[in-house]
mmCIF file of C-alpha atoms and ligand atoms in Angstrom:
data_model
loop_
_atom_site.group_PDB
_atom_site.id
_atom_site.type_symbol
_atom_site.label_atom_id
_atom_site.label_comp_id
_atom_site.label_asym_id
_atom_site.label_seq_id
_atom_site.Cartn_x
_atom_site.Cartn_y
_atom_site.Cartn_z
ATOM 1 C CA UNK A 1 139.611 109.067 107.933
ATOM 2 C CA UNK A 2 136.781 108.139 110.062
ATOM 3 C CA UNK A 3 133.837 106.802 108.042
ATOM 4 C CA UNK A 4 131.054 108.944 108.813
ATOM 5 C CA UNK A 5 128.733 107.815 106.051
ATOM 6 C CA UNK A 6 126.076 105.902 108.179
ATOM 7 C CA UNK A 7 126.170 108.790 110.693
ATOM 8 C CA UNK A 8 125.401 111.573 108.634
ATOM 9 C CA UNK A 9 122.708 109.364 106.815
ATOM 10 C CA UNK A 10 120.980 109.305 110.071
ATOM 11 C CA UNK A 11 121.473 112.666 111.119
ATOM 12 C CA UNK A 12 121.371 114.837 108.227
ATOM 13 C CA UNK A 13 118.197 116.908 107.776
ATOM 14 C CA UNK A 14 118.235 116.949 104.128
ATOM 15 C CA UNK A 15 118.028 112.804 103.853
ATOM 16 C CA UNK A 16 115.455 111.911 101.820
ATOM 17 C CA UNK A 17 114.323 107.923 102.191
ATOM 18 C CA UNK A 18 113.528 108.112 98.372
ATOM 19 C CA UNK A 19 117.296 108.565 97.520
ATOM 20 C CA UNK A 20 117.760 104.674 98.084
ATOM 21 C CA UNK A 21 115.347 104.222 95.013
ATOM 22 C CA UNK A 22 117.501 103.202 91.977
ATOM 23 C CA UNK A 23 114.809 101.958 89.582
ATOM 24 C CA UNK A 24 112.155 99.588 88.842
ATOM 25 C CA UNK A 25 113.432 96.343 87.382
ATOM 26 C CA UNK A 26 110.221 96.030 85.319
ATOM 27 C CA UNK A 27 107.328 98.236 84.968
ATOM 28 C CA UNK A 28 103.676 97.241 85.077
ATOM 29 C CA UNK A 29 101.587 94.995 86.800
ATOM 30 C CA UNK A 30 103.270 91.432 87.587
ATOM 31 C CA UNK A 31 101.733 88.083 89.228
ATOM 32 C CA UNK A 32 103.708 85.236 89.807
ATOM 33 C CA UNK A 33 100.903 82.584 90.240
ATOM 34 C CA UNK A 34 101.107 79.964 93.063
ATOM 35 C CA UNK A 35 101.101 76.381 92.067
ATOM 36 C CA UNK A 36 97.632 74.547 92.253
ATOM 37 C CA UNK A 37 96.643 73.955 95.805
ATOM 38 C CA UNK A 38 97.580 70.216 95.627
ATOM 39 C CA UNK A 39 101.173 70.867 95.223
ATOM 40 C CA UNK A 40 101.248 73.174 98.504
ATOM 41 C CA UNK A 41 102.066 70.308 100.697
ATOM 42 C CA UNK A 42 104.514 71.595 103.153
ATOM 43 C CA UNK A 43 103.662 73.849 106.232
ATOM 44 C CA UNK A 44 106.190 76.378 105.136
ATOM 45 C CA UNK A 45 105.763 77.392 101.752
ATOM 46 C CA UNK A 46 109.246 77.585 100.094
ATOM 47 C CA UNK A 47 109.693 80.943 98.195
ATOM 48 C CA UNK A 48 109.976 79.164 94.834
ATOM 49 C CA UNK A 49 106.115 78.439 95.324
ATOM 50 C CA UNK A 50 104.887 81.331 96.869
ATOM 51 C CA UNK A 51 102.940 83.824 94.833
ATOM 52 C CA UNK A 52 104.181 87.351 93.981
ATOM 53 C CA UNK A 53 101.962 90.381 93.389
ATOM 54 C CA UNK A 54 103.717 93.627 92.265
ATOM 55 C CA UNK A 55 101.344 96.411 90.660
ATOM 56 C CA UNK A 56 103.831 98.972 89.327
ATOM 57 C CA UNK A 57 107.134 97.066 89.177
ATOM 58 C CA UNK A 58 109.626 95.715 91.441
ATOM 59 C CA UNK A 59 112.195 98.600 93.275
ATOM 60 C CA UNK A 60 115.659 98.236 93.147
ATOM 61 C CA UNK A 61 117.118 99.616 96.258
ATOM 62 C CA UNK A 62 120.603 100.749 96.995
ATOM 63 C CA UNK A 63 121.155 99.231 100.315
ATOM 64 C CA UNK A 64 123.910 102.114 101.299
ATOM 65 C CA UNK A 65 121.350 104.759 101.040
ATOM 66 C CA UNK A 66 118.358 102.784 102.699
ATOM 67 C CA UNK A 67 116.472 104.491 105.351
ATOM 68 C CA UNK A 68 113.501 103.812 107.053
ATOM 69 C CA UNK A 69 111.551 106.946 108.392
ATOM 70 C CA UNK A 70 109.060 106.822 111.141
ATOM 71 C CA UNK A 71 107.245 110.336 111.314
ATOM 72 C CA UNK A 72 103.616 111.841 112.124
ATOM 73 C CA UNK A 73 101.854 111.732 115.358
ATOM 74 C CA UNK A 74 104.946 110.729 117.352
ATOM 75 C CA UNK A 75 107.178 112.916 119.539
ATOM 76 C CA UNK A 76 110.280 111.568 118.413
ATOM 77 C CA UNK A 77 110.625 110.704 114.721
ATOM 78 C CA UNK A 78 112.912 108.078 113.773
ATOM 79 C CA UNK A 79 115.272 107.408 110.724
ATOM 80 C CA UNK A 80 116.966 103.923 110.568
ATOM 81 C CA UNK A 81 119.710 102.741 108.382
ATOM 82 C CA UNK A 82 119.550 98.729 107.540
ATOM 83 C CA UNK A 83 122.049 97.762 110.100
ATOM 84 C CA UNK A 84 120.353 99.849 112.563
ATOM 85 C CA UNK A 85 117.185 98.113 112.300
ATOM 86 C CA UNK A 86 118.732 94.989 112.204
ATOM 87 C CA UNK A 87 120.223 95.770 115.740
ATOM 88 C CA UNK A 88 116.994 96.103 117.397
ATOM 89 C CA UNK A 89 115.005 93.144 119.026
ATOM 90 C CA UNK A 90 114.263 90.334 116.469
ATOM 91 C CA UNK A 91 111.027 88.644 116.250
ATOM 92 C CA UNK A 92 109.975 85.656 113.835
ATOM 93 C CA UNK A 93 106.354 84.843 113.283
ATOM 94 C CA UNK A 94 104.905 82.053 111.126
ATOM 95 C CA UNK A 95 101.849 83.588 109.230
ATOM 96 C CA UNK A 96 99.733 82.793 106.096
ATOM 97 C CA UNK A 97 100.037 85.081 103.362
ATOM 98 C CA UNK A 98 97.286 85.805 101.225
ATOM 99 C CA UNK A 99 96.456 88.066 98.122
ATOM 100 C CA UNK A 100 93.100 89.598 98.132
ATOM 101 C CA UNK A 101 92.909 89.417 94.070
ATOM 102 C CA UNK A 102 92.238 91.929 91.787
ATOM 103 C CA UNK A 103 90.818 95.170 93.196
ATOM 104 C CA UNK A 104 89.074 95.987 89.732
ATOM 105 C CA UNK A 105 86.428 93.312 89.397
ATOM 106 C CA UNK A 106 84.164 92.005 92.245
ATOM 107 C CA UNK A 107 85.858 89.105 94.163
ATOM 108 C CA UNK A 108 83.446 86.126 93.091
ATOM 109 C CA UNK A 109 86.426 83.722 92.207
ATOM 110 C CA UNK A 110 88.602 81.758 94.547
ATOM 111 C CA UNK A 111 92.188 82.249 93.347
ATOM 112 C CA UNK A 112 94.456 80.497 95.884
ATOM 113 C CA UNK A 113 96.846 82.882 96.034
ATOM 114 C CA UNK A 114 98.101 81.680 99.348
ATOM 115 C CA UNK A 115 101.258 80.198 101.249
ATOM 116 C CA UNK A 116 102.597 79.999 104.774
ATOM 117 C CA UNK A 117 105.750 81.468 105.571
ATOM 118 C CA UNK A 118 108.035 82.698 108.422
ATOM 119 C CA UNK A 119 108.802 86.493 108.696
ATOM 120 C CA UNK A 120 111.672 87.669 110.740
ATOM 121 C CA UNK A 121 112.018 91.530 111.789
ATOM 122 C CA UNK A 122 111.187 94.075 114.327
ATOM 123 C CA UNK A 123 107.913 94.606 115.703
ATOM 124 C CA UNK A 124 106.223 97.878 114.285
ATOM 125 C CA UNK A 125 104.996 98.171 118.117
ATOM 126 C CA UNK A 126 108.711 98.474 119.104
ATOM 127 C CA UNK A 127 109.428 101.185 116.493
ATOM 128 C CA UNK A 128 106.423 103.028 117.914
ATOM 129 C CA UNK A 129 107.369 103.096 121.150
ATOM 130 C CA UNK A 130 111.084 104.218 120.279
ATOM 131 C CA UNK A 131 109.507 107.121 118.506
ATOM 132 C CA UNK A 132 107.680 108.086 121.907
ATOM 133 C CA UNK A 133 103.989 107.004 120.571
ATOM 134 C CA UNK A 134 101.311 107.229 123.238
ATOM 135 C CA UNK A 135 97.770 106.932 122.529
ATOM 136 C CA UNK A 136 95.768 109.926 121.680
ATOM 137 C CA UNK A 137 92.313 110.274 119.739
ATOM 138 C CA UNK A 138 94.180 111.884 116.798
ATOM 139 C CA UNK A 139 96.361 108.906 116.248
ATOM 140 C CA UNK A 140 94.070 106.632 114.440
ATOM 141 C CA UNK A 141 95.965 105.089 111.369
ATOM 142 C CA UNK A 142 99.746 104.172 110.480
ATOM 143 C CA UNK A 143 100.404 104.778 106.888
ATOM 144 C CA UNK A 144 103.278 102.870 105.078
ATOM 145 C CA UNK A 145 104.975 103.840 101.851
ATOM 146 C CA UNK A 146 107.033 101.742 99.411
ATOM 147 C CA UNK A 147 109.707 103.052 97.101
ATOM 148 C CA UNK A 148 107.619 101.979 94.117
ATOM 149 C CA UNK A 149 105.625 104.421 91.952
ATOM 150 C CA UNK A 150 103.829 104.068 88.416
ATOM 151 C CA UNK A 151 100.753 103.361 86.528
ATOM 152 C CA UNK A 152 98.274 100.524 87.656
ATOM 153 C CA UNK A 153 95.013 100.159 85.989
ATOM 154 C CA UNK A 154 95.688 103.598 84.223
ATOM 155 C CA UNK A 155 96.134 105.261 87.624
ATOM 156 C CA UNK A 156 99.313 106.938 88.266
ATOM 157 C CA UNK A 157 100.834 106.827 91.894
ATOM 158 C CA UNK A 158 103.838 108.434 93.180
ATOM 159 C CA UNK A 159 104.212 105.686 95.705
ATOM 160 C CA UNK A 160 102.446 102.756 97.007
ATOM 161 C CA UNK A 161 100.814 103.772 100.008
ATOM 162 C CA UNK A 162 98.555 101.823 102.377
ATOM 163 C CA UNK A 163 97.164 102.284 106.067
ATOM 164 C CA UNK A 164 96.519 100.069 108.983
ATOM 165 C CA UNK A 165 94.090 100.796 112.291
ATOM 166 C CA UNK A 166 96.399 101.674 114.970
ATOM 167 C CA UNK A 167 95.336 98.786 117.047
ATOM 168 C CA UNK A 168 96.618 96.470 114.270
ATOM 169 C CA UNK A 169 99.821 98.200 114.153
ATOM 170 C CA UNK A 170 100.478 97.805 117.892
ATOM 171 C CA UNK A 171 99.734 94.230 117.817
ATOM 172 C CA UNK A 172 102.796 92.143 118.380
ATOM 173 C CA UNK A 173 102.159 90.190 114.809
ATOM 174 C CA UNK A 174 102.877 93.123 112.657
ATOM 175 C CA UNK A 175 106.345 93.407 111.876
ATOM 176 C CA UNK A 176 108.740 95.501 109.683
ATOM 177 C CA UNK A 177 110.601 92.272 108.261
ATOM 178 C CA UNK A 178 113.813 92.081 106.493
ATOM 179 C CA UNK A 179 113.677 88.017 106.141
ATOM 180 C CA UNK A 180 111.454 85.270 105.250
ATOM 181 C CA UNK A 181 111.984 81.655 105.740
ATOM 182 C CA UNK A 182 115.394 82.458 107.023
ATOM 183 C CA UNK A 183 116.728 84.236 104.031
ATOM 184 C CA UNK A 184 117.111 87.984 103.476
ATOM 185 C CA UNK A 185 114.090 89.260 101.416
ATOM 186 C CA UNK A 186 114.754 89.291 97.754
ATOM 187 C CA UNK A 187 113.982 92.148 95.523
ATOM 188 C CA UNK A 188 110.547 90.466 94.236
ATOM 189 C CA UNK A 189 109.537 89.951 97.955
ATOM 190 C CA UNK A 190 110.124 93.492 98.790
ATOM 191 C CA UNK A 191 113.685 93.777 100.150
ATOM 192 C CA UNK A 192 115.568 95.132 101.900
ATOM 193 C CA UNK A 193 112.447 95.838 104.293
ATOM 194 C CA UNK A 194 108.771 95.292 103.812
ATOM 195 C CA UNK A 195 105.890 95.579 106.195
ATOM 196 C CA UNK A 196 104.252 92.290 107.215
ATOM 197 C CA UNK A 197 100.350 92.265 108.714
ATOM 198 C CA UNK A 198 99.556 88.937 109.752
ATOM 199 C CA UNK A 199 95.926 88.257 109.463
ATOM 200 C CA UNK A 200 95.165 91.126 106.808
ATOM 201 C CA UNK A 201 95.156 90.584 103.325
ATOM 202 C CA UNK A 202 98.938 90.954 101.457
ATOM 203 C CA UNK A 203 98.041 94.049 99.999
ATOM 204 C CA UNK A 204 98.612 95.730 103.438
ATOM 205 C CA UNK A 205 102.004 94.550 103.807
ATOM 206 C CA UNK A 206 104.002 97.143 101.897
ATOM 207 C CA UNK A 207 107.012 96.086 99.982
ATOM 208 C CA UNK A 208 110.180 98.238 99.679
ATOM 209 C CA UNK A 209 109.096 99.846 102.839
ATOM 210 C CA UNK A 210 110.746 103.357 103.256
ATOM 211 C CA UNK A 211 108.296 105.503 105.527
ATOM 212 C CA UNK A 212 105.902 104.745 108.233
ATOM 213 C CA UNK A 213 103.744 107.616 109.707
ATOM 214 C CA UNK A 214 101.017 107.750 112.176
ATOM 215 C CA UNK A 215 98.142 109.783 111.135
ATOM 216 C CA UNK A 216 94.626 110.882 111.896
ATOM 217 C CA UNK A 217 92.890 110.063 108.938
ATOM 218 C CA UNK A 218 92.808 107.150 106.207
ATOM 219 C CA UNK A 219 95.797 107.753 103.658
ATOM 220 C CA UNK A 220 94.841 109.088 100.450
ATOM 221 C CA UNK A 221 96.598 107.519 97.952
ATOM 222 C CA UNK A 222 94.892 105.287 95.393
ATOM 223 C CA UNK A 223 95.775 102.047 96.837
ATOM 224 C CA UNK A 224 93.467 102.961 99.924
ATOM 225 C CA UNK A 225 90.751 105.045 98.131
ATOM 226 C CA UNK A 226 90.088 103.791 94.567
ATOM 227 C CA UNK A 227 91.517 100.170 94.887
ATOM 228 C CA UNK A 228 91.079 97.649 97.843
ATOM 229 C CA UNK A 229 88.068 98.620 99.290
ATOM 230 C CA UNK A 230 85.013 96.109 99.178
ATOM 231 C CA UNK A 231 81.415 96.203 99.729
ATOM 232 C CA UNK A 232 80.816 94.544 103.205
ATOM 233 C CA UNK A 233 79.133 91.251 102.831
ATOM 234 C CA UNK A 234 77.697 91.690 106.119
ATOM 235 C CA UNK A 235 75.724 94.794 105.295
ATOM 236 C CA UNK A 236 72.138 93.683 104.383
ATOM 237 C CA UNK A 237 71.513 96.474 101.872
ATOM 238 C CA UNK A 238 75.024 95.678 100.181
ATOM 239 C CA UNK A 239 76.219 99.040 99.910
ATOM 240 C CA UNK A 240 78.508 99.769 102.791
ATOM 241 C CA UNK A 241 82.172 99.998 101.913
ATOM 242 C CA UNK A 242 84.989 98.608 103.987
ATOM 243 C CA UNK A 243 88.876 98.605 103.637
ATOM 244 C CA UNK A 244 90.523 94.952 102.318
ATOM 245 C CA UNK A 245 91.833 94.289 105.652
ATOM 246 C CA UNK A 246 90.918 91.244 107.585
ATOM 247 C CA UNK A 247 91.137 87.734 105.881
ATOM 248 C CA UNK A 248 87.943 86.154 105.879
ATOM 249 C CA UNK A 249 87.983 82.369 106.686
ATOM 250 C CA UNK A 250 89.246 80.049 103.931
ATOM 251 C CA UNK A 251 90.219 76.578 103.197
ATOM 252 C CA UNK A 252 91.540 74.397 100.263
ATOM 253 C CA UNK A 253 91.735 70.476 99.441
ATOM 254 C CA UNK A 254 95.186 69.366 98.990
ATOM 255 C CA UNK A 255 94.384 65.629 98.789
ATOM 256 C CA UNK A 256 92.582 64.355 96.872
ATOM 257 C CA UNK A 257 93.879 65.686 93.716
ATOM 258 C CA UNK A 258 91.793 66.798 90.749
ATOM 259 C CA UNK A 259 91.021 63.839 88.693
ATOM 260 C CA UNK A 260 92.970 61.470 91.067
ATOM 261 C CA UNK A 261 91.762 57.697 90.959
ATOM 262 C CA UNK A 262 91.231 56.693 94.541
ATOM 263 C CA UNK A 263 91.407 52.794 95.236
ATOM 264 C CA UNK A 264 89.196 51.401 97.934
ATOM 265 C CA UNK A 265 86.256 53.109 99.721
ATOM 266 C CA UNK A 266 87.963 54.886 102.509
ATOM 267 C CA UNK A 267 89.290 58.215 101.170
ATOM 268 C CA UNK A 268 91.585 60.317 103.125
ATOM 269 C CA UNK A 269 90.903 64.172 102.834
ATOM 270 C CA UNK A 270 93.516 66.760 103.457
ATOM 271 C CA UNK A 271 94.114 70.453 103.312
ATOM 272 C CA UNK A 272 94.647 73.901 104.668
ATOM 273 C CA UNK A 273 92.351 76.447 106.455
ATOM 274 C CA UNK A 274 93.051 79.897 107.434
ATOM 275 C CA UNK A 275 91.647 83.307 108.475
ATOM 276 C CA UNK A 276 92.406 86.373 110.574
ATOM 277 C CA UNK A 277 90.670 84.444 113.231
ATOM 278 C CA UNK A 278 91.998 80.774 113.743
ATOM 279 C CA UNK A 279 89.930 78.123 112.216
ATOM 280 C CA UNK A 280 88.008 75.538 114.432
ATOM 281 C CA UNK A 281 85.755 73.350 112.555
ATOM 282 C CA UNK A 282 86.217 71.715 108.875
ATOM 283 C CA UNK A 283 83.300 70.122 107.262
ATOM 284 C CA UNK A 284 83.556 68.178 104.089
ATOM 285 C CA UNK A 285 80.560 66.898 101.772
ATOM 286 C CA UNK A 286 80.624 64.702 98.727
ATOM 287 C CA UNK A 287 76.676 65.377 97.995
ATOM 288 C CA UNK A 288 76.670 68.942 97.079
ATOM 289 C CA UNK A 289 76.155 70.117 100.694
ATOM 290 C CA UNK A 290 73.128 68.050 101.707
ATOM 291 C CA UNK A 291 75.336 66.215 104.624
ATOM 292 C CA UNK A 292 78.557 67.154 105.926
ATOM 293 C CA UNK A 293 81.311 65.201 107.938
ATOM 294 C CA UNK A 294 83.003 67.117 110.603
ATOM 295 C CA UNK A 295 86.638 67.425 111.672
ATOM 296 C CA UNK A 296 88.774 69.935 113.518
ATOM 297 C CA UNK A 297 91.672 71.747 112.418
ATOM 298 C CA UNK A 298 95.096 71.358 113.968
ATOM 299 C CA UNK A 299 95.799 74.123 116.384
ATOM 300 C CA UNK A 300 97.089 77.430 114.887
ATOM 301 C CA UNK A 301 100.816 78.493 115.273
ATOM 302 C CA UNK A 302 101.018 81.934 115.617
ATOM 303 C CA UNK A 303 99.040 83.081 112.467
ATOM 304 C CA UNK A 304 99.791 79.847 110.594
ATOM 305 C CA UNK A 305 97.411 78.166 108.386
ATOM 306 C CA UNK A 306 96.015 74.818 109.799
ATOM 307 C CA UNK A 307 96.056 71.459 108.559
ATOM 308 C CA UNK A 308 92.997 69.372 108.566
ATOM 309 C CA UNK A 309 92.503 65.766 107.888
ATOM 310 C CA UNK A 310 89.580 63.502 107.472
ATOM 311 C CA UNK A 311 88.600 59.813 106.320
ATOM 312 C CA UNK A 312 85.238 59.499 104.389
ATOM 313 C CA UNK A 313 83.854 56.358 103.163
ATOM 314 C CA UNK A 314 82.682 56.460 99.555
ATOM 315 C CA UNK A 315 81.111 54.470 97.040
ATOM 316 C CA UNK A 316 82.800 53.759 93.480
ATOM 317 C CA UNK A 317 82.286 56.267 90.956
ATOM 318 C CA UNK A 318 82.879 59.953 90.434
ATOM 319 C CA UNK A 319 82.742 62.351 93.326
ATOM 320 C CA UNK A 320 82.816 65.879 93.852
ATOM 321 C CA UNK A 321 84.126 67.001 97.335
ATOM 322 C CA UNK A 322 83.693 70.206 99.098
ATOM 323 C CA UNK A 323 85.383 71.545 102.166
ATOM 324 C CA UNK A 324 84.375 74.499 104.362
ATOM 325 C CA UNK A 325 86.057 75.972 107.481
ATOM 326 C CA UNK A 326 84.221 77.958 110.372
ATOM 327 C CA UNK A 327 86.462 80.227 112.328
ATOM 328 C CA UNK A 328 86.441 79.962 116.314
ATOM 329 C CA UNK A 329 84.262 83.403 116.107
ATOM 330 C CA UNK A 330 81.667 81.472 113.922
ATOM 331 C CA UNK A 331 82.465 82.985 110.480
ATOM 332 C CA UNK A 332 81.781 80.244 107.888
ATOM 333 C CA UNK A 333 82.699 79.781 104.269
ATOM 334 C CA UNK A 334 79.906 80.478 101.774
ATOM 335 C CA UNK A 335 79.280 77.721 99.359
ATOM 336 C CA UNK A 336 79.569 80.233 96.218
ATOM 337 C CA UNK A 337 79.985 83.742 95.099
ATOM 338 C CA UNK A 338 82.612 85.032 97.130
ATOM 339 C CA UNK A 339 86.321 84.613 96.815
ATOM 340 C CA UNK A 340 86.511 82.415 99.837
ATOM 341 C CA UNK A 341 83.718 80.372 98.592
ATOM 342 C CA UNK A 342 84.206 76.618 99.550
ATOM 343 C CA UNK A 343 86.845 74.461 97.542
ATOM 344 C CA UNK A 344 85.484 71.719 95.179
ATOM 345 C CA UNK A 345 87.536 68.739 93.953
ATOM 346 C CA UNK A 346 86.387 66.302 91.392
ATOM 347 C CA UNK A 347 88.079 62.814 91.464
ATOM 348 C CA UNK A 348 86.870 59.178 91.493
ATOM 349 C CA UNK A 349 86.892 56.002 93.783
ATOM 350 C CA UNK A 350 87.294 52.628 92.326
ATOM 351 C CA UNK A 351 87.120 49.307 94.101
ATOM 352 C CA UNK A 352 90.332 47.914 95.522
HETATM 353 N N1 LIG B 1 105.273 98.542 97.499
HETATM 354 C C1 LIG B 1 104.197 97.571 97.182
HETATM 355 N N2 LIG B 1 104.033 96.466 98.232
HETATM 356 C C2 LIG B 1 103.245 95.578 97.896
HETATM 357 C C3 LIG B 1 102.525 95.564 96.491
HETATM 358 C C4 LIG B 1 102.961 96.503 95.467
HETATM 359 O O1 LIG B 1 102.496 96.517 94.473
HETATM 360 N N3 LIG B 1 103.883 97.333 96.072
HETATM 361 N N4 LIG B 1 101.716 94.607 96.368
HETATM 362 C C5 LIG B 1 100.745 94.147 97.577
HETATM 363 C C6 LIG B 1 99.817 92.988 97.388
HETATM 364 S S1 LIG B 1 98.621 93.269 96.341
HETATM 365 C C7 LIG B 1 100.277 91.430 97.874
HETATM 366 S S2 LIG B 1 99.207 90.468 97.577
HETATM 367 C C8 LIG B 1 101.464 91.584 98.488
HETATM 368 C C9 LIG B 1 102.409 90.468 97.679
HETATM 369 O O2 LIG B 1 103.410 90.135 98.440
HETATM 370 P P1 LIG B 1 104.419 89.129 97.823
HETATM 371 O O3 LIG B 1 104.618 89.486 96.370
HETATM 372 O O4 LIG B 1 105.503 88.960 98.520
HETATM 373 O O5 LIG B 1 103.606 87.695 97.832
HETATM 374 O O6 LIG B 1 102.352 92.713 98.710
HETATM 375 C C10 LIG B 1 101.869 93.841 98.831
HETATM 376 N N5 LIG B 1 102.556 94.990 99.092
HETATM 377 MO MO1 LIG B 2 97.315 91.096 96.496
#
């Protein structure tokens, strides 16, 4: 008997992408915290060091039933099994990955939920093209949905649902990914398939991805309406809201470490800088920002974070070092009160 299983999955009108959902492996909000910045020493962050954020529980997915649906304002809706997706043109991209932090409290604290990894999958633009997408005034957003559901902050959601502006969905960096750092996505990472939106906050990279839909309006679910909108810091009246999409310029100091005792007066400073726009200049200060020493961040690889190094001359004694990055588009890290405010490290210098 020929095995029609895969075929019937791709053609049956009754196929429901949610049939692949088995259960949540645990329920409720779950964060796996990243190590402190000074332990993030490698350019590519290994999975063991990369933070995880899960709102309602990690979905356990039955691979043989897994399908990805693309529908909405496209002339030829798609249904793809995992093997079908994996046969499409494959792309890899190195990109920083950052969690916005809690959507419940104003983001004034730095969390350093940050890493830098390589994702592999298919360009979302390629899938849109296969579905016959053509620009129109009605196609404004691309919605993405995960197989997870449940309660977060007392709000019930029947699915994790996000949206992107169509222009970002069409960018070559936006991927439907099935691997990270060369390995298939684990269950906690959103396997078998997730969205990856380099340059945008992690919240937009829908895990356990099962449906992509081209739509006219923003998505109506709680993760785009109640959660993950913020006051636009550029509004002088501090009232206008904006979706949590583009990552603002940010940086961390990885050397010296907190409480390190550095010998000799020449102190080597190292760190990472990132943002939706690439970073150009990095400034470091050891006098609370009265004076700054300037250095250039290393060039960005695709959407990677960028290394910076500086050497500064310091007198013996206790020191508080500050670093702030400026993007090539002129955005600069604030010194305080925002989630991307300048990182500070306290250490001391002793004579050689
Ligand atoms: N389906 C689904 N996708 C999701 C989430 C989720 O809870 N459910 N969390 C989001 C958030 S807030 C972040 S920061 C990233 C985290 O991805 P990671 O756990 O692989 O680091 O996934 C995003 N995608
Ligand atoms: Mo997040």
